[in-house]
């Protein structure tokens, strides 16, 4: 007799729906007094180490229309490439860096903007260094399973060219959808990362 | 260490045309499949100290002047486990819902059922050492939505769960045992597998009821599991 393997199946995902912000950003939808601050709005403080940057973008659907009711989360390493997480075993992350941020998209134009720091490099499982990147996750009405993607930086050309993930994208011209364009604003580097859910220049989404 | 690949046959596909909003919000290209890296195997930590005493009590956490929300009083409890049956300790669980009449407290919501002045609709908790969580609320009402001309959502509570890794991030919905509208709902039916749908149906939990006070429902949540990386290309050996 063969004994069954004793695994449970993962709970299936469902859409976050149009009112996701009641649960994630209650103060933003004027449900005040339940808890003081919505989580994830601030990643950096005065003592955070590293180069301050801005990450900005817009989410659009298959008709090019802005997605105004989504929620975007980011997760990234600190300036030295360490994650503020107990699963980080290589070293101590910057105690003044949250690593995680979350924002509702603008109800006007579907835009988002995070103030963060440029992440350091993190090794791939085989030991090669990955190019600096930020993990991005999006849920919304009409999205049945949260979409994972990655933001890379246009001024890290050499690292990007050798990045294990970017090099696994089968269509080389689609790699550009993960590379945020640099500009300057108030003395800071600002990186533009537009997320196109469907159609022309559709963003590469990941199953990982 | 890496995380089990998601079983995409059990999750809904992106394009599910009977749920109309998915039509323009579903990527047309295949997802790029890769093993997890440290970027996905790590995740944010939320301390028990951020949780206020009423954060898991939706009957009182928005109520004014000692009032309470109107509706069927219920307790929802369960455990957060991973696919290898390990409890997920210290996980942040957030939830949100409509009131007893099916009305959400949100500026974009105009359903004619009344708001309850004592009900906000949001709560959160952090799982204990056994992965357990619990909250008190009122049972949400069914609610009509503009999809087909006469589509109604079954009573449901939305859940957002953080595990220990960003790879485990999950948003889902809980339904209530015996509700005939579960099987009619285009959002529920985005899930192709009936046994996967049943995993989202909370069972009436008679033993957890509070006599003369509240009924109880049991809802366990399973996040992605982790495997040891045996014989992988690591100079230091297997961790």
JSON list of N, CA, C and O in Angstrom, two decimals, chain B residues 116-149:
[
{"chain": "B", "resi": 116, "resn": "UNK", "atom": "N", "xyz": [-24.66, 51.38, 8.20]},
{"chain": "B", "resi": 116, "resn": "UNK", "atom": "CA", "xyz": [-24.85, 51.25, 9.64]},
{"chain": "B", "resi": 116, "resn": "UNK", "atom": "C", "xyz": [-23.87, 52.23, 10.29]},
{"chain": "B", "resi": 116, "resn": "UNK", "atom": "O", "xyz": [-22.66, 52.09, 10.11]},
{"chain": "B", "resi": 117, "resn": "UNK", "atom": "N", "xyz": [-24.39, 53.22, 11.03]},
{"chain": "B", "resi": 117, "resn": "UNK", "atom": "CA", "xyz": [-23.47, 54.22, 11.60]},
{"chain": "B", "resi": 117, "resn": "UNK", "atom": "C", "xyz": [-22.44, 53.63, 12.55]},
{"chain": "B", "resi": 117, "resn": "UNK", "atom": "O", "xyz": [-21.43, 54.27, 12.84]},
{"chain": "B", "resi": 118, "resn": "UNK", "atom": "N", "xyz": [-22.69, 52.41, 13.02]},
{"chain": "B", "resi": 118, "resn": "UNK", "atom": "CA", "xyz": [-21.76, 51.78, 13.96]},
{"chain": "B", "resi": 118, "resn": "UNK", "atom": "C", "xyz": [-20.93, 50.67, 13.32]},
{"chain": "B", "resi": 118, "resn": "UNK", "atom": "O", "xyz": [-20.36, 49.84, 14.03]},
{"chain": "B", "resi": 119, "resn": "UNK", "atom": "N", "xyz": [-20.87, 50.66, 11.99]},
{"chain": "B", "resi": 119, "resn": "UNK", "atom": "CA", "xyz": [-20.10, 49.59, 11.35]},
{"chain": "B", "resi": 119, "resn": "UNK", "atom": "C", "xyz": [-19.18, 50.15, 10.27]},
{"chain": "B", "resi": 119, "resn": "UNK", "atom": "O", "xyz": [-19.62, 50.80, 9.33]},
{"chain": "B", "resi": 120, "resn": "UNK", "atom": "N", "xyz": [-17.86, 49.92, 10.44]},
{"chain": "B", "resi": 120, "resn": "UNK", "atom": "CA", "xyz": [-16.88, 50.37, 9.45]},
{"chain": "B", "resi": 120, "resn": "UNK", "atom": "C", "xyz": [-16.59, 49.30, 8.42]},
{"chain": "B", "resi": 120, "resn": "UNK", "atom": "O", "xyz": [-16.59, 49.54, 7.23]},
{"chain": "B", "resi": 121, "resn": "UNK", "atom": "N", "xyz": [-16.31, 48.08, 8.88]},
{"chain": "B", "resi": 121, "resn": "UNK", "atom": "CA", "xyz": [-16.12, 46.97, 7.95]},
{"chain": "B", "resi": 121, "resn": "UNK", "atom": "C", "xyz": [-14.71, 46.49, 7.78]},
{"chain": "B", "resi": 121, "resn": "UNK", "atom": "O", "xyz": [-14.44, 45.66, 6.90]},
{"chain": "B", "resi": 122, "resn": "UNK", "atom": "N", "xyz": [-13.75, 46.99, 8.61]},
{"chain": "B", "resi": 122, "resn": "UNK", "atom": "CA", "xyz": [-12.38, 46.51, 8.47]},
{"chain": "B", "resi": 122, "resn": "UNK", "atom": "C", "xyz": [-11.88, 45.94, 9.79]},
{"chain": "B", "resi": 122, "resn": "UNK", "atom": "O", "xyz": [-12.29, 46.38, 10.87]},
{"chain": "B", "resi": 123, "resn": "UNK", "atom": "N", "xyz": [-10.98, 44.97, 9.69]},
{"chain": "B", "resi": 123, "resn": "UNK", "atom": "CA", "xyz": [-10.36, 44.40, 10.89]},
{"chain": "B", "resi": 123, "resn": "UNK", "atom": "C", "xyz": [-9.06, 43.74, 10.52]},
{"chain": "B", "resi": 123, "resn": "UNK", "atom": "O", "xyz": [-8.72, 43.59, 9.33]},
{"chain": "B", "resi": 124, "resn": "UNK", "atom": "N", "xyz": [-8.29, 43.37, 11.56]},
{"chain": "B", "resi": 124, "resn": "UNK", "atom": "CA", "xyz": [-7.02, 42.68, 11.30]},
{"chain": "B", "resi": 124, "resn": "UNK", "atom": "C", "xyz": [-6.57, 41.97, 12.57]},
{"chain": "B", "resi": 124, "resn": "UNK", "atom": "O", "xyz": [-6.96, 42.33, 13.68]},
{"chain": "B", "resi": 125, "resn": "UNK", "atom": "N", "xyz": [-5.77, 40.93, 12.39]},
{"chain": "B", "resi": 125, "resn": "UNK", "atom": "CA", "xyz": [-5.11, 40.30, 13.52]},
{"chain": "B", "resi": 125, "resn": "UNK", "atom": "C", "xyz": [-3.81, 39.67, 13.06]},
{"chain": "B", "resi": 125, "resn": "UNK", "atom": "O", "xyz": [-3.55, 39.57, 11.86]},
{"chain": "B", "resi": 126, "resn": "UNK", "atom": "N", "xyz": [-3.02, 39.25, 14.03]},
{"chain": "B", "resi": 126, "resn": "UNK", "atom": "CA", "xyz": [-1.76, 38.57, 13.75]},
{"chain": "B", "resi": 126, "resn": "UNK", "atom": "C", "xyz": [-1.87, 37.19, 14.36]},
{"chain": "B", "resi": 126, "resn": "UNK", "atom": "O", "xyz": [-2.32, 37.03, 15.49]},
{"chain": "B", "resi": 127, "resn": "UNK", "atom": "N", "xyz": [-1.48, 36.16, 13.59]},
{"chain": "B", "resi": 127, "resn": "UNK", "atom": "CA", "xyz": [-1.70, 34.79, 14.05]},
{"chain": "B", "resi": 127, "resn": "UNK", "atom": "C", "xyz": [-0.81, 34.46, 15.25]},
{"chain": "B", "resi": 127, "resn": "UNK", "atom": "O", "xyz": [0.30, 34.97, 15.39]},
{"chain": "B", "resi": 128, "resn": "UNK", "atom": "N", "xyz": [-1.33, 33.57, 16.11]},
{"chain": "B", "resi": 128, "resn": "UNK", "atom": "CA", "xyz": [-0.61, 33.16, 17.31]},
{"chain": "B", "resi": 128, "resn": "UNK", "atom": "C", "xyz": [0.36, 32.01, 16.98]},
{"chain": "B", "resi": 128, "resn": "UNK", "atom": "O", "xyz": [0.57, 31.68, 15.80]},
{"chain": "B", "resi": 129, "resn": "UNK", "atom": "N", "xyz": [0.91, 31.39, 18.01]},
{"chain": "B", "resi": 129, "resn": "UNK", "atom": "CA", "xyz": [1.95, 30.38, 17.79]},
{"chain": "B", "resi": 129, "resn": "UNK", "atom": "C", "xyz": [1.44, 29.14, 17.05]},
{"chain": "B", "resi": 129, "resn": "UNK", "atom": "O", "xyz": [2.23, 28.38, 16.48]},
{"chain": "B", "resi": 130, "resn": "UNK", "atom": "N", "xyz": [0.13, 28.91, 17.09]},
{"chain": "B", "resi": 130, "resn": "UNK", "atom": "CA", "xyz": [-0.43, 27.77, 16.34]},
{"chain": "B", "resi": 130, "resn": "UNK", "atom": "C", "xyz": [-0.95, 28.20, 14.97]},
{"chain": "B", "resi": 130, "resn": "UNK", "atom": "O", "xyz": [-1.62, 27.43, 14.29]},
{"chain": "B", "resi": 131, "resn": "UNK", "atom": "N", "xyz": [-0.70, 29.48, 14.61]},
{"chain": "B", "resi": 131, "resn": "UNK", "atom": "CA", "xyz": [-1.23, 29.99, 13.34]},
{"chain": "B", "resi": 131, "resn": "UNK", "atom": "C", "xyz": [-2.69, 30.45, 13.47]},
{"chain": "B", "resi": 131, "resn": "UNK", "atom": "O", "xyz": [-3.33, 30.73, 12.46]},
{"chain": "B", "resi": 132, "resn": "UNK", "atom": "N", "xyz": [-3.19, 30.49, 14.71]},
{"chain": "B", "resi": 132, "resn": "UNK", "atom": "CA", "xyz": [-4.61, 30.80, 14.90]},
{"chain": "B", "resi": 132, "resn": "UNK", "atom": "C", "xyz": [-4.93, 32.29, 14.82]},
{"chain": "B", "resi": 132, "resn": "UNK", "atom": "O", "xyz": [-4.11, 33.13, 15.16]},
{"chain": "B", "resi": 133, "resn": "UNK", "atom": "N", "xyz": [-6.14, 32.57, 14.36]},
{"chain": "B", "resi": 133, "resn": "UNK", "atom": "CA", "xyz": [-6.65, 33.94, 14.35]},
{"chain": "B", "resi": 133, "resn": "UNK", "atom": "C", "xyz": [-8.13, 33.89, 14.69]},
{"chain": "B", "resi": 133, "resn": "UNK", "atom": "O", "xyz": [-8.76, 32.82, 14.58]},
{"chain": "B", "resi": 134, "resn": "UNK", "atom": "N", "xyz": [-8.71, 34.99, 15.11]},
{"chain": "B", "resi": 134, "resn": "UNK", "atom": "CA", "xyz": [-10.15, 35.05, 15.37]},
{"chain": "B", "resi": 134, "resn": "UNK", "atom": "C", "xyz": [-10.60, 36.49, 15.32]},
{"chain": "B", "resi": 134, "resn": "UNK", "atom": "O", "xyz": [-9.84, 37.40, 15.67]},
{"chain": "B", "resi": 135, "resn": "UNK", "atom": "N", "xyz": [-11.82, 36.71, 14.84]},
{"chain": "B", "resi": 135, "resn": "UNK", "atom": "CA", "xyz": [-12.41, 38.04, 14.96]},
{"chain": "B", "resi": 135, "resn": "UNK", "atom": "C", "xyz": [-13.92, 37.93, 15.12]},
{"chain": "B", "resi": 135, "resn": "UNK", "atom": "O", "xyz": [-14.52, 36.89, 14.85]},
{"chain": "B", "resi": 136, "resn": "UNK", "atom": "N", "xyz": [-14.47, 39.02, 15.60]},
{"chain": "B", "resi": 136, "resn": "UNK", "atom": "CA", "xyz": [-15.91, 39.09, 15.83]},
{"chain": "B", "resi": 136, "resn": "UNK", "atom": "C", "xyz": [-16.49, 40.11, 14.87]},
{"chain": "B", "resi": 136, "resn": "UNK", "atom": "O", "xyz": [-15.91, 41.18, 14.65]},
{"chain": "B", "resi": 137, "resn": "UNK", "atom": "N", "xyz": [-17.65, 39.81, 14.29]},
{"chain": "B", "resi": 137, "resn": "UNK", "atom": "CA", "xyz": [-18.25, 40.74, 13.34]},
{"chain": "B", "resi": 137, "resn": "UNK", "atom": "C", "xyz": [-19.74, 40.45, 13.23]},
{"chain": "B", "resi": 137, "resn": "UNK", "atom": "O", "xyz": [-20.28, 39.69, 14.03]},
{"chain": "B", "resi": 138, "resn": "UNK", "atom": "N", "xyz": [-20.40, 41.10, 12.27]},
{"chain": "B", "resi": 138, "resn": "UNK", "atom": "CA", "xyz": [-21.76, 40.72, 11.90]},
{"chain": "B", "resi": 138, "resn": "UNK", "atom": "C", "xyz": [-21.69, 40.05, 10.53]},
{"chain": "B", "resi": 138, "resn": "UNK", "atom": "O", "xyz": [-20.83, 40.38, 9.71]},
{"chain": "B", "resi": 139, "resn": "UNK", "atom": "N", "xyz": [-22.58, 39.11, 10.30]},
{"chain": "B", "resi": 139, "resn": "UNK", "atom": "CA", "xyz": [-22.58, 38.41, 9.02]},
{"chain": "B", "resi": 139, "resn": "UNK", "atom": "C", "xyz": [-22.95, 39.39, 7.91]},
{"chain": "B", "resi": 139, "resn": "UNK", "atom": "O", "xyz": [-23.97, 40.07, 8.00]},
{"chain": "B", "resi": 140, "resn": "UNK", "atom": "N", "xyz": [-22.11, 39.50, 6.88]},
{"chain": "B", "resi": 140, "resn": "UNK", "atom": "CA", "xyz": [-22.42, 40.46, 5.81]},
{"chain": "B", "resi": 140, "resn": "UNK", "atom": "C", "xyz": [-23.62, 40.00, 4.99]},
{"chain": "B", "resi": 140, "resn": "UNK", "atom": "O", "xyz": [-23.87, 38.80, 4.86]},
{"chain": "B", "resi": 141, "resn": "UNK", "atom": "N", "xyz": [-24.34, 40.97, 4.44]},
{"chain": "B", "resi": 141, "resn": "UNK", "atom": "CA", "xyz": [-25.46, 40.65, 3.56]},
{"chain": "B", "resi": 141, "resn": "UNK", "atom": "C", "xyz": [-24.99, 40.40, 2.15]},
{"chain": "B", "resi": 141, "resn": "UNK", "atom": "O", "xyz": [-23.88, 40.77, 1.75]},
{"chain": "B", "resi": 142, "resn": "UNK", "atom": "N", "xyz": [-25.86, 39.75, 1.35]},
{"chain": "B", "resi": 142, "resn": "UNK", "atom": "CA", "xyz": [-25.61, 39.61, -0.09]},
{"chain": "B", "resi": 142, "resn": "UNK", "atom": "C", "xyz": [-25.71, 41.00, -0.72]},
{"chain": "B", "resi": 142, "resn": "UNK", "atom": "O", "xyz": [-26.27, 41.93, -0.13]},
{"chain": "B", "resi": 143, "resn": "UNK", "atom": "N", "xyz": [-25.16, 41.13, -1.92]},
{"chain": "B", "resi": 143, "resn": "UNK", "atom": "CA", "xyz": [-25.01, 42.47, -2.45]},
{"chain": "B", "resi": 143, "resn": "UNK", "atom": "C", "xyz": [-25.03, 42.46, -3.98]},
{"chain": "B", "resi": 143, "resn": "UNK", "atom": "O", "xyz": [-24.38, 41.61, -4.60]},
{"chain": "B", "resi": 144, "resn": "UNK", "atom": "N", "xyz": [-25.86, 43.33, -4.61]},
{"chain": "B", "resi": 144, "resn": "UNK", "atom": "CA", "xyz": [-25.95, 43.32, -6.08]},
{"chain": "B", "resi": 144, "resn": "UNK", "atom": "C", "xyz": [-24.81, 44.10, -6.70]},
{"chain": "B", "resi": 144, "resn": "UNK", "atom": "O", "xyz": [-24.31, 45.06, -6.12]},
{"chain": "B", "resi": 145, "resn": "UNK", "atom": "N", "xyz": [-24.37, 43.70, -7.89]},
{"chain": "B", "resi": 145, "resn": "UNK", "atom": "CA", "xyz": [-23.24, 44.40, -8.51]},
{"chain": "B", "resi": 145, "resn": "UNK", "atom": "C", "xyz": [-23.43, 44.44, -10.02]},
{"chain": "B", "resi": 145, "resn": "UNK", "atom": "O", "xyz": [-24.09, 43.57, -10.60]},
{"chain": "B", "resi": 146, "resn": "UNK", "atom": "N", "xyz": [-22.89, 45.45, -10.65]},
{"chain": "B", "resi": 146, "resn": "UNK", "atom": "CA", "xyz": [-23.09, 45.62, -12.08]},
{"chain": "B", "resi": 146, "resn": "UNK", "atom": "C", "xyz": [-22.18, 44.72, -12.90]},
{"chain": "B", "resi": 146, "resn": "UNK", "atom": "O", "xyz": [-21.09, 45.10, -13.26]},
{"chain": "B", "resi": 147, "resn": "UNK", "atom": "N", "xyz": [-22.64, 43.53, -13.18]},
{"chain": "B", "resi": 147, "resn": "UNK", "atom": "CA", "xyz": [-21.90, 42.60, -14.03]},
{"chain": "B", "resi": 147, "resn": "UNK", "atom": "C", "xyz": [-22.90, 42.10, -15.06]},
{"chain": "B", "resi": 147, "resn": "UNK", "atom": "O", "xyz": [-23.07, 42.68, -16.13]},
{"chain": "B", "resi": 148, "resn": "UNK", "atom": "N", "xyz": [-23.65, 41.04, -14.77]},
{"chain": "B", "resi": 148, "resn": "UNK", "atom": "CA", "xyz": [-24.88, 40.75, -15.48]},
{"chain": "B", "resi": 148, "resn": "UNK", "atom": "C", "xyz": [-25.95, 41.70, -14.97]},
{"chain": "B", "resi": 148, "resn": "UNK", "atom": "O", "xyz": [-25.70, 42.46, -14.03]},
{"chain": "B", "resi": 149, "resn": "UNK", "atom": "N", "xyz": [-27.16, 41.67, -15.56]},
{"chain": "B", "resi": 149, "resn": "UNK", "atom": "CA", "xyz": [-28.19, 42.62, -15.10]},
{"chain": "B", "resi": 149, "resn": "UNK", "atom": "C", "xyz": [-28.72, 42.30, -13.72]},
{"chain": "B", "resi": 149, "resn": "UNK", "atom": "O", "xyz": [-29.30, 43.16, -13.07]}
]
